[in-house]
Amino acid sequence: MTNFNLELMKDSSSNLFDDIDHSVEPSLDAARPHQPAQLRPTPRLTRRNGMIVEWDTNKIEVAIRKAFLALELDSEPAVDVARAVEDRVRGLGEEVISIEMVQDLVQEEIMRAGHFKVAESYIVYRARRTFLREQEQPVAEVEAESIFALVEAIDEDGTSFFWSGADLRNRIEFASQGLNLTLSTLDLEQELRRSMGSNITIGEIRKVITLNAKSLMERDSDFAFFAARILLTYIYEECLGWDIVRDGVGKLKQLHAEAFQPYLAAAVELSRLSPDMLEYDVARLAAELDPTADLAFDFLGIQTLYDRYLMCDKSTGHTRRLETPQMFWMRVAMGLFKAEPGDREARVIELYRLYKERRFCNSTPTLFNSGTLRSQLSSCYLYKIDDSLESIVNRGIAENAMLSKWAGGLGGSWTAVRGTGAYIQGTNGESQGVIPFLKMHNDQLVAVNQGGKRAGSGCAYLESWHSDILDFLELRKNTGDDRRRTHDMNTANWVPDLFMKRMEARGFWTLFQSSQVPDLHDLYGKAFEEKYLQYEEMAERGEIYGKKIEALDLWKRMLQMIFETGHPWITFKDPCNVRSPQDHVGVVHSSNLCTEITLNTDAEETAVCNLGSIILDTHLTPKGDLDHVKLRETIRVAVRALDNVIDINFYPTEAAKTSNMRHRPIGLGVMGLQYALYRKGVGFSSEEAIEFNDEFMEAIAFYAYEASSDLAAERGAYSTYKGSKWDRGLMPQDTLDILEAERGEPVEVPRGGKLDWQPLRDKIAKQGMRNSNVLAIAPTATIANIMGTSPCIEPMYKNMFAKSNLSGDFLVVNPFLVDDLKAIGLWTPDVIDQVKYFDGELEGISEIPQEIKDRYVTAFRVPFEAIIDAAARRQKWIDQSQSLNLFMGEPDMKALSHMYRRAWHTGLKTTYYLRTLGASNIEKATVSVKKQVFTPEEKEACSIEAMRNGEICEACQ
């Protein structure tokens, strides 16, 4: 046995046979305690320090497993060996047994089972330990010396060398800066060296160290930053040629500055960047690169950035990153201001500072493509399919394929396509309806993914009176004819107010063939109601097709499907149109992929959304108040950058270019609401939190509309400004009363705000607006990970949960909870185990004070009324909409109905996914907590979950 394996054996056995502690040592299989066949009780165990402890077979099994794993053998035989040892000690009939005797029995049973290599190693280990005790040399010192043993490794060129770990110790020192870690430097090196055998390649050393660092994250939130910095050191080596031993940390800024121009030149030569990126004053920009900002990345953020966003060179057959995180941010900023007149370097630096200070982030397509040869920077495209095969094939399939290719998410209306059995005049036949064409669109999304970087994403909308609505509701079911299922495409109901009123009045609802009521989809409000009633009368007379059903039955079917499949989402047609600033030049026929965009579409225009989000929690004062000066400064830079996207964007289709250039819409959103509430010390469902939603959204709206108006003074208003609601003196908050009048029912949202809007109204009247639409809150799941904040406007999913995305599996721990529990001395191994066992919920942990439980209530325990009321306060100020996920821990049909009806009554335009409580992904194999009683919530936990952890769609992120 090698010296390395001897040390592993020493480590693997000492926990059991020398320093046994039943109160802390985790059970490897808490869910399967061994039930011995013999009835004679097991003896207690005498440790070498004289302490007598209770027998624990699980601890025996854990130690034996480690002995097998130390030799890289399957550890399952440890189960039988441990049981055999237990049977032996029972058979002795002793009340107390010594640790030495247990060791003898373990050794015998390992040999009896035929595992001679393990037994041989174990004998050598015992002899070594005996020798050390006789020499009275402290075991800790020997263990410390063993850390620094040389490892035989293989370099990149294939040559062998002995790796001393000197670079690892430097990485640990760098990664530990400013963190309150629960392990010593010596312990950290032990942890990071685990599973590092002989003849390991240098690449495998890097992987082992990174994965071991990642595995520490469940111990403490600070380890997420520690693991991130370990990975950062390897990124610097890959991109800068940095040597942590030779160069030290102090040289990183210099190396960034020196590498920036060569990186740009190499990326241009590889056709990864546009040549005009070299026309900047590169030296001036390079001097601004600040690698110290990288210390704020956590592991999930830097791993996501590394895997999917940093520009790569794949020309040599293997992937090599060309840019570090700070070079990445600078490249994105340069791409957005390359057409800026005047001192464009100053504008680039302004935006770069927002990125590095985590104040603002653009959406994923912008991050992917900024500065590239085809800078498709837009997030989502909205389209309308007309009732012709040409429109279905050209726009629904061909154009959508081009949009999907360049990383665009798709959302569009299919309502105009005639239903099943409708007459086709051109062929004198009958239509197969809209479903087969939606199946084609689904397959197109699979075939043409988004730039080879993520799956194609799309959402089809259908209005609730369409004759194929019942089949549409079942598109995401896993049963039935698979030719009429769209497993990869999202679906959404486009619900008119009249349907909601009929449903609540327990009235009837009529389904129509869209080819016979061609104007119905273009109408809304009172005009829609008048025409709908006329068509119902025509159907009664037999002049057109009309199928009468109970509105409540259709509503129940909608709710049943969204409960079972997560689809179709429920969105409301009339608020989207009645409150639209652009009601003078068209109709909103659908929302987008993520339900936050409400722009007009028609045969000539494919609407485009260009997105970015403010990080709310970085815009609070130390006292937790909104920092208006900082917020206004951030928004003015962000709006300018988003407006620039429109002019420099690569448009995959002419219809998209026409729409974007004509109306110039942008979608500035927000993320980090939950983190902001944590910083304020406010619970998500409290009245104070709901008022804060009103306050911050009003401020964002005020400064964003002001920024757009000031851009109009500088660059000119958008071409269709005249006649818009902006031009008519109507701000978004004014349109609530218009909606109420059109609906004929109250819109239950408190009016008014804290700011004086009259000066801004006067400014817009004088200057106009640069952008037809300005605000929209997108999901932001991925960019929130990068920025180290909570996604968009959602409550915390869990306080500890396993998160899966394209970068792998990550254990996410709420850092605010950790800090609060540390402050009162409660972040202990026992509490950590309980938080893991209870899937990140705190309610069942008696040690945690109720005040902390209330502050850290998770998404499924936040009342839906609070989520909807907060959303309604935000919607008051937003000219578009928001990606609003709804959560229910114990959903039932009645509760679902109340939830979506409340959303409609409070004037919400759209809702997104319904999330129901499913089984957690947290690994419990190392948890020692044994839970005796299951709560009703756990027994009733629903296994249906629309999507998990914010990883729903990434087009808007």
PDB file of C-alpha atoms in Angstrom, residues 219 404 520 541 562 718 776 856 935:
ATOM      1  CA  ARG A 219     -21.543  23.965   5.495  1.00  0.00           C
ATOM      2  CA  SER A 404     -34.714  30.934 -32.544  1.00  0.00           C
ATOM      3  CA  LEU A 520     -62.957  39.362 -32.694  1.00  0.00           C
ATOM      4  CA  ARG A 541     -79.785  31.803 -35.525  1.00  0.00           C
ATOM      5  CA  ILE A 562     -52.416  24.281 -15.115  1.00  0.00           C
ATOM      6  CA  TYR A 718     -39.979  57.373 -31.569  1.00  0.00           C
ATOM      7  CA  ALA A 776     -41.133  45.014 -18.073  1.00  0.00           C
ATOM      8  CA  TYR A 856     -37.300  33.696   6.216  1.00  0.00           C
ATOM      9  CA  THR A 935     -46.504  17.029   9.155  1.00  0.00           C
TER      10      THR A 935
END
